[in-house]
Short mmCIF file of C-alpha atoms in Angstrom, two decimals:
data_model
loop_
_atom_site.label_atom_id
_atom_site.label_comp_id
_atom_site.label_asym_id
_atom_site.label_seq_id
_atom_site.Cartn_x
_atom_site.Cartn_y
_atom_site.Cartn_z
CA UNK A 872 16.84 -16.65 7.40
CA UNK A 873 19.25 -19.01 8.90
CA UNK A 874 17.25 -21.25 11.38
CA UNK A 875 13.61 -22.57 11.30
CA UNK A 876 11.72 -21.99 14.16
CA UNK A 877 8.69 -24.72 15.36
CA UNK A 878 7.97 -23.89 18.70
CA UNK A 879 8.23 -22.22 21.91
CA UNK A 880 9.49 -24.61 24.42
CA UNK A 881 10.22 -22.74 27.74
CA UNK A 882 12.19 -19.95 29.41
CA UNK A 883 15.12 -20.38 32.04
CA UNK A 884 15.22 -17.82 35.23
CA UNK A 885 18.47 -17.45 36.78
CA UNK A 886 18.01 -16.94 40.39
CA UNK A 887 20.20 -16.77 43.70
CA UNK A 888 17.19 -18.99 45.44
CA UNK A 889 15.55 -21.33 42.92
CA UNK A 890 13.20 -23.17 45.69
CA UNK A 891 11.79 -19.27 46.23
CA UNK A 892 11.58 -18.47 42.99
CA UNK A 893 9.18 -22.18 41.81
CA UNK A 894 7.27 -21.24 45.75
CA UNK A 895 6.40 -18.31 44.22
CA UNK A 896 5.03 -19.61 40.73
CA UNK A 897 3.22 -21.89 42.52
CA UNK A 898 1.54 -20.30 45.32
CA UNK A 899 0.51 -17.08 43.39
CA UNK A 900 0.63 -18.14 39.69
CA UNK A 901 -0.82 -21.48 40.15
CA UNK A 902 2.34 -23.55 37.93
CA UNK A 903 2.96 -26.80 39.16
CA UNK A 904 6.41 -28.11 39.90
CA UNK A 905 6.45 -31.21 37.17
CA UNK A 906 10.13 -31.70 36.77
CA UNK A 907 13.87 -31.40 38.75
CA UNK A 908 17.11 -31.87 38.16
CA UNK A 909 19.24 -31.72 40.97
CA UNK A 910 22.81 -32.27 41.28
CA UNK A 911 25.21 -31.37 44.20
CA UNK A 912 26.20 -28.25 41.94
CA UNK A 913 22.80 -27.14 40.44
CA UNK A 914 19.38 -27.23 40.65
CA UNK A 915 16.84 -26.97 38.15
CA UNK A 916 12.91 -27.14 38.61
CA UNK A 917 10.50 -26.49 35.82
CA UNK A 918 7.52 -25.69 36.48
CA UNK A 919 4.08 -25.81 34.34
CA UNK A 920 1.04 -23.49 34.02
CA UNK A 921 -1.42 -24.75 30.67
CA UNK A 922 1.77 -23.98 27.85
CA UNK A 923 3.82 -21.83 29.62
CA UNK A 924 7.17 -23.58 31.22
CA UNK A 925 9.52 -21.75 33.05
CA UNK A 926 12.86 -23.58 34.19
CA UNK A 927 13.88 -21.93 37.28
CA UNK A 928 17.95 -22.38 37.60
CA UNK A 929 20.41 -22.07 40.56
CA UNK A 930 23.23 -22.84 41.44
CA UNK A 931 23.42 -24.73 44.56
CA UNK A 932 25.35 -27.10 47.04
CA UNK A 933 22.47 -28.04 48.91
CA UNK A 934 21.09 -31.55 48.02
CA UNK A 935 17.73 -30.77 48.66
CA UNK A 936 14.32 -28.86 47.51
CA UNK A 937 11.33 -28.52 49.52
CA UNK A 938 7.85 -26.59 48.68
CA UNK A 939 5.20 -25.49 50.89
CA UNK A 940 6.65 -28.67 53.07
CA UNK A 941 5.39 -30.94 51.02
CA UNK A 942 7.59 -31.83 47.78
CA UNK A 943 11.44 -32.87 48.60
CA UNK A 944 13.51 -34.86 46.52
CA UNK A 945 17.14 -35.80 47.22
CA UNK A 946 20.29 -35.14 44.50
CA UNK A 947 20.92 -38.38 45.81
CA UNK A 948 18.31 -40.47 43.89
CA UNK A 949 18.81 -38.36 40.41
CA UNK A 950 19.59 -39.74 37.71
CA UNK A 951 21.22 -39.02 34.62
CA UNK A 952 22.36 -40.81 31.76
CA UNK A 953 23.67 -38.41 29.50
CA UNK A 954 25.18 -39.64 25.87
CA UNK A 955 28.63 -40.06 25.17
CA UNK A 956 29.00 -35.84 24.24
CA UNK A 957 27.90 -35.45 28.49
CA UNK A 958 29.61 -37.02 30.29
CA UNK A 959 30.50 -34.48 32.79
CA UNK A 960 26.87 -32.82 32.74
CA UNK A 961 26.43 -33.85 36.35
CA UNK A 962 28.40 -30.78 37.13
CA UNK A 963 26.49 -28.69 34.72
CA UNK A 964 23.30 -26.48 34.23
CA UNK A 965 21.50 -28.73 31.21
CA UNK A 966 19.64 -26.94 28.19
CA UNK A 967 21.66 -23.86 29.25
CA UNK A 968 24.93 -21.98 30.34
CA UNK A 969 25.31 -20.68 33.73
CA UNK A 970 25.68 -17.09 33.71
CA UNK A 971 27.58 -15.40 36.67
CA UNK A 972 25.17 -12.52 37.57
CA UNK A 973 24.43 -10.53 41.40
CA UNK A 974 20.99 -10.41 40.53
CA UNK A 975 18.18 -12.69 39.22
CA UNK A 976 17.29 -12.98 35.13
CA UNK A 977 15.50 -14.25 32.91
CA UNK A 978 18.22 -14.67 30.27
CA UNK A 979 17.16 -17.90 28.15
CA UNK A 980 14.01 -17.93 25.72
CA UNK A 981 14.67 -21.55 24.52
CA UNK A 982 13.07 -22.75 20.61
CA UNK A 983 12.77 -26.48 19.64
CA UNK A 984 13.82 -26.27 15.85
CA UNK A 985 14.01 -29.26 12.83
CA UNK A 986 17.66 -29.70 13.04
CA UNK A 987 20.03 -28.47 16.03
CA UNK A 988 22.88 -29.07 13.91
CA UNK A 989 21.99 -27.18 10.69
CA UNK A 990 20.80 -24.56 12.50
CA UNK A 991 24.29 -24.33 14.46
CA UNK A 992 25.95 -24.72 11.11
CA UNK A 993 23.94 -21.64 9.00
CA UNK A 994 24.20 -19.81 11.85
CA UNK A 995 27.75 -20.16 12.70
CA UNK A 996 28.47 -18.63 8.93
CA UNK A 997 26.34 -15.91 9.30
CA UNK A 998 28.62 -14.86 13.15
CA UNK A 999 26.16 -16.37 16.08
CA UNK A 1000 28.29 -16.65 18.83
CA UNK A 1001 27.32 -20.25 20.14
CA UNK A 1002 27.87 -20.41 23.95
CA UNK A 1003 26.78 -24.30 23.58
CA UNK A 1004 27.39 -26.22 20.43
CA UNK A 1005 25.30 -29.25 19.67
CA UNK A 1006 25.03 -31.46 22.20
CA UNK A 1007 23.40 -34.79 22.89
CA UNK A 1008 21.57 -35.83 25.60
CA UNK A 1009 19.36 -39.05 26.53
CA UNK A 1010 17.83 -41.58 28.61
CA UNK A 1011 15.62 -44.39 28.53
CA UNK A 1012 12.68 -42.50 26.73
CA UNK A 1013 15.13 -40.82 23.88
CA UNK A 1014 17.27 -38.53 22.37
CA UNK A 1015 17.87 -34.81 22.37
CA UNK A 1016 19.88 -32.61 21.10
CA UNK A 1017 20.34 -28.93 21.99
CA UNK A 1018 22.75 -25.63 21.31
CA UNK A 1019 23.16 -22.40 23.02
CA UNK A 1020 23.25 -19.22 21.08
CA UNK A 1021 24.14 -15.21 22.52
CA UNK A 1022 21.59 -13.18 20.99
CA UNK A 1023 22.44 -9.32 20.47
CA UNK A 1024 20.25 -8.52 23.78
CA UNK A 1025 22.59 -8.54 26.07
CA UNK A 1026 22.33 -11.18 28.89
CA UNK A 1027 19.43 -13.20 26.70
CA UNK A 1028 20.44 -16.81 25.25
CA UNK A 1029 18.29 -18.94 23.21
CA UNK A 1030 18.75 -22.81 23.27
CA UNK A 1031 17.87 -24.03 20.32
CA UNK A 1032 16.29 -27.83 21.14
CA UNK A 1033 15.20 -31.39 18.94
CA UNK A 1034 13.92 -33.28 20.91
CA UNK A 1035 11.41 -34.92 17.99
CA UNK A 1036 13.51 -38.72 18.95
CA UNK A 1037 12.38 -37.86 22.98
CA UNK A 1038 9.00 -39.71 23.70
CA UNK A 1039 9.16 -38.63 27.37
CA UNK A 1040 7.23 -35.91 29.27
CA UNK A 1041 9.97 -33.32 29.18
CA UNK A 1042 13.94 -33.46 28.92
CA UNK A 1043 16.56 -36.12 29.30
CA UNK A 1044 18.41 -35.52 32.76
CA UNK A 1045 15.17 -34.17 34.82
CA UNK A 1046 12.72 -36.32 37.15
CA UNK A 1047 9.40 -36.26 35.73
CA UNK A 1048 7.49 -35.67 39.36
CA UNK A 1049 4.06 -34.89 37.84
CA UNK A 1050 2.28 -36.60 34.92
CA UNK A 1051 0.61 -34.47 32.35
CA UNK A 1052 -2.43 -32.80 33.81
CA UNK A 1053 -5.18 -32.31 31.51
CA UNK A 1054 -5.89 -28.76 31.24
CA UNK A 1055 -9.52 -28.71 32.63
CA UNK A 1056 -8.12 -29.73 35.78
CA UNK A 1057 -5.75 -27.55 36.48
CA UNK A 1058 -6.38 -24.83 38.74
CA UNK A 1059 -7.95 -21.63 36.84
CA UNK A 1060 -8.35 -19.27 40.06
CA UNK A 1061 -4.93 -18.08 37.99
CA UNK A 1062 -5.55 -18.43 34.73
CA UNK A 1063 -2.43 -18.58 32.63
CA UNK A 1064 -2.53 -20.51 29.36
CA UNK A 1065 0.66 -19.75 27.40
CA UNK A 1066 3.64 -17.05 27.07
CA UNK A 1067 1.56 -13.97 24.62
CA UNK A 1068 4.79 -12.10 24.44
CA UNK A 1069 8.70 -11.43 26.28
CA UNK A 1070 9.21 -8.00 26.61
CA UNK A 1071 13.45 -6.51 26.44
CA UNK A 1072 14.13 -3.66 27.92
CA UNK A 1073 16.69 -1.84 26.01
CA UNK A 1074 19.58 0.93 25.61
CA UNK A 1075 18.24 3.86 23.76
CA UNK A 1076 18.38 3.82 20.10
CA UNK A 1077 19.12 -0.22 19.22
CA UNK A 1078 15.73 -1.27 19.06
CA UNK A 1079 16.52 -1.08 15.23
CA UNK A 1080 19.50 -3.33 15.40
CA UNK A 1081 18.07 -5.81 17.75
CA UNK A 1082 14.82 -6.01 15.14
CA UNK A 1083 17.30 -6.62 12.13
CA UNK A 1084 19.45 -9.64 14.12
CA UNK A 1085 15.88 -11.71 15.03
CA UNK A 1086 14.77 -10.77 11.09
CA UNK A 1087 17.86 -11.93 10.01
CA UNK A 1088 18.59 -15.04 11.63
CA UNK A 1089 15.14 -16.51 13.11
CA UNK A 1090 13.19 -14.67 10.90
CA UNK A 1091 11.11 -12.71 13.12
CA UNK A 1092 8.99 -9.89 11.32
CA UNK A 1093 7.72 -6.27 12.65
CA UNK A 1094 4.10 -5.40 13.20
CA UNK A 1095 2.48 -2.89 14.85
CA UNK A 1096 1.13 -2.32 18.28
CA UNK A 1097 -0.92 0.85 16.98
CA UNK A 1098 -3.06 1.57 14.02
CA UNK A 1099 -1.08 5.12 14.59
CA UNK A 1100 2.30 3.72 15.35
CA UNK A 1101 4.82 5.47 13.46
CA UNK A 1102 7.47 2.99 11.61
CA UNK A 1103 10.72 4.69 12.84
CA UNK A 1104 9.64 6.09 16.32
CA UNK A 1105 7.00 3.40 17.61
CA UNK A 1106 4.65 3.10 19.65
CA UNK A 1107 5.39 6.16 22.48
CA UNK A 1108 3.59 6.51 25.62
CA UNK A 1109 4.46 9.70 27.17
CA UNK A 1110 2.33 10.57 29.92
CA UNK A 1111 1.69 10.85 33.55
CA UNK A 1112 5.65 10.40 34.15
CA UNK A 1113 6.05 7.56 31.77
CA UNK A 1114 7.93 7.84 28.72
CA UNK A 1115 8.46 4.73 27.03
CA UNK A 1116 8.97 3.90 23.37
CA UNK A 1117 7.71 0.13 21.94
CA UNK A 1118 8.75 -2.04 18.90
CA UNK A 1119 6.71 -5.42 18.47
CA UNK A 1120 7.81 -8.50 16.36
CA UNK A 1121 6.70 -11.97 15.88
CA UNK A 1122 7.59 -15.41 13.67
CA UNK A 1123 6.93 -14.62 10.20
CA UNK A 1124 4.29 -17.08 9.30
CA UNK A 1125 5.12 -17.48 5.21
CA UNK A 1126 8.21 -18.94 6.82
CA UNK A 1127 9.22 -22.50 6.21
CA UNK A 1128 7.27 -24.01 9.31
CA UNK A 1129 5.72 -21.06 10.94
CA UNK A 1130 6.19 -20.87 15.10
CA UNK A 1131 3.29 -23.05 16.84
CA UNK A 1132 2.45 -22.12 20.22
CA UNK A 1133 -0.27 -25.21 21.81
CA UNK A 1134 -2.95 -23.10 24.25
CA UNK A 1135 -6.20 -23.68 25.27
CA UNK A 1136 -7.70 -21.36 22.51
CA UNK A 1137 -5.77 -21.77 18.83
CA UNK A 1138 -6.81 -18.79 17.78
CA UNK A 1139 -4.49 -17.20 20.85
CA UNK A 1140 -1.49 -15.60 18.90
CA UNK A 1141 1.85 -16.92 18.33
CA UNK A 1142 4.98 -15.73 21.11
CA UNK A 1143 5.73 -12.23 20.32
CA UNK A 1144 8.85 -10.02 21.35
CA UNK A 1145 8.57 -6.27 22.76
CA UNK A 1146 10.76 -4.58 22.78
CA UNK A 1147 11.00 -1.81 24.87
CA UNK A 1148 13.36 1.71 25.04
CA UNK A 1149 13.15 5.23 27.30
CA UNK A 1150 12.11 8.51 25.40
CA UNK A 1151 15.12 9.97 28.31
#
């Protein structure tokens, strides 16, 4: 295994209409909009529900975000101090490449690991295709550094993240809007704690080869969704016009540092991966 795994720090959506997108999260999830980062090329708002963290990403001309009427923050008064490796990250989507796609995606599962730039190294030898190499970032509260790696899914990208110098709430670059909120007060009519698993949906017969590339270099590990699951065919639902075939993996935990994922309840299971494949 190539890179060490401690945590899982968010996911990036790609979307036409970012301001939609974080409305959306929270009006009917219940998130809260803690963080921007908006430029006169790009927004980027992440939004917070218990652990889960989505970073909703767009890019943009306009120089201004507005939810429910009430939040609305100007590209004008952001700012960024970016390290001497960023200088032109005004222009840029931060903690992430911009893919050119007609339709929205969820396309970056990012990973906070011990050292960005070992990690880039092992897994440059082993043929990772690095979209980002590592990269510095910082402001008044720190330092971070970050990479961008293609996984073998197609569209999916995982930044890899240290940000173990950072003492601030989130990322160098973004506004901090919205100081922690302690869990018991957030709002539970919605009550999401934490990511439990991302689900791929994928091309017929490569299940097998996706499973061997997150063994291989994160050092992700099968395990079954069924007592009955077969170990070559899966888990297959095939009924009432469905006719799906599932794989499940997750961190192995006899790792070096196991993947941590902070909920309300520790006993809640690490982030899994599903991934699932037609029977047609």
């Amino acid at each position: 295994m190539a890179a060490y795994l401690s945590r899982l720090h968010h996911i990036s959506l790609h979307v036409s209409n970012a301001e939609k997108i974080a409305n959306d999260l929270v009006s009917k999830f219940k998130f809260n909009l803690f963080a921007t980062r908006l430029t006169d090329r790009s927004r980027q708002l992440a939004v917070r529900k218990g652990a889960a963290v989505f970073v909703v990403n767009e890019s943009a001309n306009e120089s201004s975000v507005s939810l429910n009427g009430e939040l609305r923050y100007s590209a004008d008064s952001h700012r960024v101090n970016a390290g001497k490796h960023n200088q032109d990250h005004h222009t840029k989507c931060l903690y992430d490449v911009s893919p050119h796609y007609s339709v929205d995606t969820v396309s970056n599962v990012c990973f906070e690991v011990e050292d960005v730039e070992r990690s880039f190294k092992a897994l440059s030898h082993l043929g990772c295709n690095f979209l980002v190499p590592p990269t510095t970032v910082q402001d008044q509260s720190g330092v971070v550094t970050y990479s961008v790696v293609k996984s073998i899914v197609g569209n999916v990208c995982h930044t890899l993240i240290d940000r173990t110098k950072y003492e601030g709430s989130f990322l160098p670059g973004f506004d901090v809007i919205e100081k922690d909120c302690n869990l018991e007060e957030e709002d539970m009519s919605c009550p999401v704690t934490h990511f439990d698993h991302i689900t791929y949906a994928s091309p017929r017969k490569t299940t097998h080869q996706i499973m061997r590339w997150y063994e291989e270099f994160f050092g992700f590990q099968r395990f079954f969704i069924d007592g009955n699951e077969d170990v070559d065919e899966g888990f297959v639902i095939d009924q009432e016009g469905i006719g799906l075939r599932l794989f499940a993996m997750e961190y192995w935990k006899c790792s070096k540092v196991g993947i941590t994922l902070p909920s309300l309840d520790k006993k809640e299971p690490d982030c899994k991966f599903v991934i699932g494949e037609s029977l047609a």
